XYZ file of C-alpha atoms in Angstrom:
277
model
C 78.437 135.779 93.480
C 79.758 134.764 96.912
C 83.520 135.133 97.032
C 85.598 133.522 99.743
C 86.751 135.815 102.551
C 90.363 135.611 101.359
C 89.560 136.473 97.739
C 87.105 139.168 98.800
C 89.804 140.800 100.929
C 92.191 140.889 97.982
C 89.515 142.293 95.664
C 88.515 145.028 98.107
C 92.112 145.979 98.883
C 92.975 146.064 95.180
C 89.894 148.169 94.457
C 90.881 150.583 97.221
C 94.345 151.069 95.730
C 92.968 151.501 92.208
C 90.414 154.056 93.373
C 93.002 156.065 95.313
C 95.588 156.004 92.513
C 92.937 157.207 90.065
C 92.481 160.267 92.253
C 88.910 159.706 93.421
C 87.831 161.181 96.803
C 88.607 158.851 99.692
C 85.073 158.912 101.110
C 83.514 157.707 97.831
C 86.232 155.108 97.290
C 85.740 153.604 100.752
C 81.933 153.690 100.512
C 81.868 152.300 96.998
C 84.297 149.469 97.791
C 82.221 148.571 100.861
C 79.005 148.304 98.825
C 80.687 146.321 96.050
C 82.270 144.031 98.627
C 78.874 143.445 100.237
C 77.411 142.333 96.915
C 80.366 140.127 96.006
C 80.630 138.578 99.469
C 77.658 138.026 101.784
C 75.160 139.354 99.236
C 72.799 142.303 99.049
C 70.847 141.182 102.127
C 73.759 142.214 104.349
C 73.204 145.864 103.386
C 70.015 145.975 105.435
C 71.867 144.595 108.431
C 74.576 147.209 108.047
C 72.029 150.025 107.825
C 70.220 148.782 110.923
C 73.523 148.515 112.778
C 74.463 152.076 111.838
C 71.167 153.557 112.970
C 70.842 151.268 115.965
C 74.394 151.556 117.304
C 76.633 154.114 115.613
C 74.112 156.942 115.328
C 73.237 156.623 119.018
C 76.841 156.388 120.203
C 77.652 159.623 122.031
C 81.381 158.850 122.066
C 81.637 158.991 118.261
C 80.607 162.662 118.299
C 84.181 163.365 119.406
C 85.534 162.291 115.998
C 84.145 165.168 113.866
C 84.952 167.585 116.677
C 88.601 166.516 116.787
C 88.731 166.727 112.978
C 87.311 170.268 113.184
C 89.878 171.121 115.855
C 92.659 169.911 113.557
C 91.260 171.990 110.699
C 91.190 175.161 112.807
C 94.751 174.502 113.969
C 95.959 173.897 110.416
C 94.251 176.997 109.007
C 95.613 179.173 111.805
C 99.145 178.647 110.470
C 100.446 178.120 113.999
C 102.029 174.794 113.007
C 104.325 176.415 110.446
C 105.259 179.138 112.933
C 105.912 176.576 115.647
C 108.196 174.643 113.276
C 110.150 177.799 112.398
C 110.661 178.639 116.083
C 111.765 175.123 117.061
C 114.111 175.043 114.065
C 115.871 178.189 115.300
C 115.903 176.923 118.885
C 117.704 173.715 117.876
C 119.823 175.357 115.182
C 123.167 174.487 116.784
C 122.422 170.753 117.068
C 123.362 168.202 114.456
C 120.092 166.892 113.107
C 118.237 169.838 114.655
C 115.753 170.018 111.789
C 114.957 166.305 112.037
C 114.625 166.635 115.801
C 112.258 169.558 115.245
C 110.133 167.335 113.012
C 109.846 164.762 115.808
C 108.922 167.344 118.461
C 106.384 169.171 116.289
C 104.904 165.843 115.127
C 104.369 164.810 118.765
C 102.582 168.103 119.395
C 100.534 167.685 116.220
C 99.600 164.159 117.274
C 98.394 165.538 120.598
C 96.215 168.115 118.869
C 94.850 166.377 115.765
C 94.671 162.612 116.309
C 94.929 162.059 112.558
C 97.939 160.407 110.907
C 97.324 161.784 107.410
C 97.117 165.356 108.644
C 100.394 165.162 110.562
C 102.317 163.576 107.693
C 100.905 165.985 105.112
C 101.644 169.074 107.200
C 105.173 168.018 108.129
C 105.887 166.932 104.576
C 104.919 170.360 103.251
C 106.734 172.499 105.814
C 109.747 170.353 106.725
C 110.903 168.270 103.758
C 112.052 171.147 101.546
C 114.084 172.901 104.305
C 115.712 169.605 105.307
C 116.784 168.796 101.755
C 117.838 172.417 101.191
C 120.205 172.253 104.173
C 121.778 169.021 102.941
C 119.974 166.439 105.068
C 120.093 162.812 104.029
C 117.025 162.014 101.899
C 116.273 158.711 103.621
C 116.534 160.289 107.063
C 114.358 163.246 106.026
C 111.504 161.198 104.597
C 111.793 158.483 107.236
C 111.565 160.833 110.211
C 108.532 162.596 108.691
C 106.685 159.332 108.044
C 107.589 157.706 111.365
C 106.854 160.768 113.502
C 103.660 161.523 111.593
C 102.308 158.085 112.463
C 102.380 158.987 116.166
C 98.974 160.574 115.591
C 97.373 157.132 115.680
C 98.722 156.447 119.194
C 99.104 159.704 121.106
C 95.734 161.016 122.376
C 93.379 162.301 121.116
C 93.632 159.481 118.583
C 90.639 158.887 116.313
C 91.511 155.175 116.235
C 91.304 154.936 120.027
C 87.881 156.583 120.003
C 86.632 154.013 117.494
C 88.124 151.206 119.565
C 86.388 152.534 122.695
C 83.032 152.542 120.902
C 83.317 148.770 120.364
C 84.943 147.777 123.646
C 84.033 147.921 127.332
C 87.042 150.187 127.998
C 86.363 153.929 128.199
C 87.979 156.487 125.907
C 89.752 158.075 128.864
C 91.286 154.747 129.888
C 92.495 154.068 126.343
C 93.921 157.578 126.087
C 95.725 157.180 129.418
C 97.108 153.795 128.381
C 98.368 155.041 125.006
C 99.886 158.346 126.135
C 103.082 157.008 127.735
C 103.913 154.487 124.944
C 103.319 157.212 122.356
C 105.632 159.658 124.122
C 108.236 156.918 124.619
C 108.133 156.133 120.899
C 108.595 159.816 120.092
C 111.544 159.988 122.493
C 113.117 156.954 120.802
C 112.750 158.632 117.397
C 114.438 161.757 118.769
C 117.245 159.680 120.303
C 117.780 157.875 117.001
C 118.086 161.195 115.162
C 120.662 162.482 117.643
C 122.702 159.267 117.531
C 122.698 158.829 113.743
C 123.600 162.485 113.175
C 126.405 162.228 115.738
C 127.818 159.128 114.060
C 127.291 160.513 110.545
C 127.389 164.345 110.720
C 126.668 164.667 107.005
C 123.193 163.210 107.575
C 122.003 166.269 109.532
C 124.192 169.395 109.391
C 123.280 172.265 111.758
C 121.610 175.457 110.560
C 124.220 177.958 109.279
C 125.427 180.288 112.038
C 124.614 183.425 110.040
C 120.988 182.367 109.683
C 120.710 181.682 113.415
C 122.370 185.029 114.200
C 119.552 186.884 112.435
C 117.287 186.188 115.451
C 118.380 187.344 118.900
C 117.774 185.316 122.052
C 115.152 187.788 123.213
C 113.270 187.555 119.903
C 113.439 183.772 120.099
C 111.941 183.760 123.599
C 109.109 186.022 122.425
C 108.454 183.731 119.465
C 108.442 180.702 121.764
C 105.846 182.399 123.957
C 103.675 183.380 120.997
C 103.816 180.263 118.857
C 104.676 177.289 121.104
C 102.773 177.981 124.322
C 99.322 178.323 122.643
C 99.445 174.809 121.106
C 100.637 173.537 124.488
C 97.583 175.189 126.052
C 95.428 173.350 123.530
C 97.019 170.013 124.447
C 96.709 170.617 128.177
C 93.151 171.882 127.784
C 91.973 168.754 125.971
C 93.936 166.052 127.795
C 93.782 167.814 131.161
C 89.997 168.078 131.067
C 89.778 164.411 130.075
C 92.281 162.874 132.481
C 91.103 164.873 135.499
C 87.534 163.736 134.930
C 86.239 167.269 134.381
C 84.941 166.341 130.921
C 84.184 163.263 128.846
C 85.978 162.629 125.553
C 83.195 164.339 123.616
C 83.179 167.343 125.937
C 86.987 167.532 125.861
C 86.878 167.576 122.059
C 84.473 170.513 122.227
C 86.919 172.312 124.536
C 89.660 171.643 122.000
C 87.551 173.081 119.177
C 86.943 176.254 121.201
C 90.672 176.723 121.946
C 91.675 175.923 118.343
C 89.103 178.436 117.080
C 90.661 181.092 119.300
C 94.083 180.254 117.858
C 92.613 180.565 114.377
C 91.230 184.009 115.204
C 94.552 185.121 116.681
C 97.023 183.702 114.181
C 94.984 183.087 111.045
C 95.983 186.175 109.074
C 99.364 186.920 110.617
C 102.878 186.217 109.440
C 105.823 185.022 111.494
C 107.655 188.063 112.875
């Protein structure tokens, strides 16, 4: 059976949705749909070509080694719990602002994007740690979910983006050049999200009420500064360590990802079993 490209696209996309909604693991859904699509489209002979291409190109591509390393870095950072602590600190820091929680989501999402490079991870983390507090404090539902989804998607643009690494492996442009070209647009997009939150919450105060004064008063300015030093500066060191080594030419993308894994592992050792104090 040789389906037309248009029909094959619809069949594969529909199969992907069915597989995901049935709860099957993403890796098996993607692999299975690819094999089925090969049989229904070009035919079984294309499988040999794909295998040869994988072993001849992908397996020998040094740049692609950065992908599992950045994923490992994101896993260390997530398991360290530093993201939740960073969110709590930024929430207290911006407590007096209308829409401070939503603005915190944008800022933390930008930092997550600069440390993980994965959209799904950023959205999942921010959804778990930010959505409930925002709804609890009376934030508008559409604003709460929208800012989490929009800010979480910055992970596909702000370096180290997994998508940019894949693009570099198939283009004559280096990973460093793609990272440098995407950094400013990504930060500008994050700034526009933050500006939108401030404007909409100024026009409609009910959309993003500030944190109650009594809750903010529980933490002194000195304690807040200590918490900022403990839980915000280390992720910043991770960002500067990875991007700084890459943009200054000290390390390649793969080597910079290894540096990021080392720093994230240190954060895991330091913060992994500790609570926010």
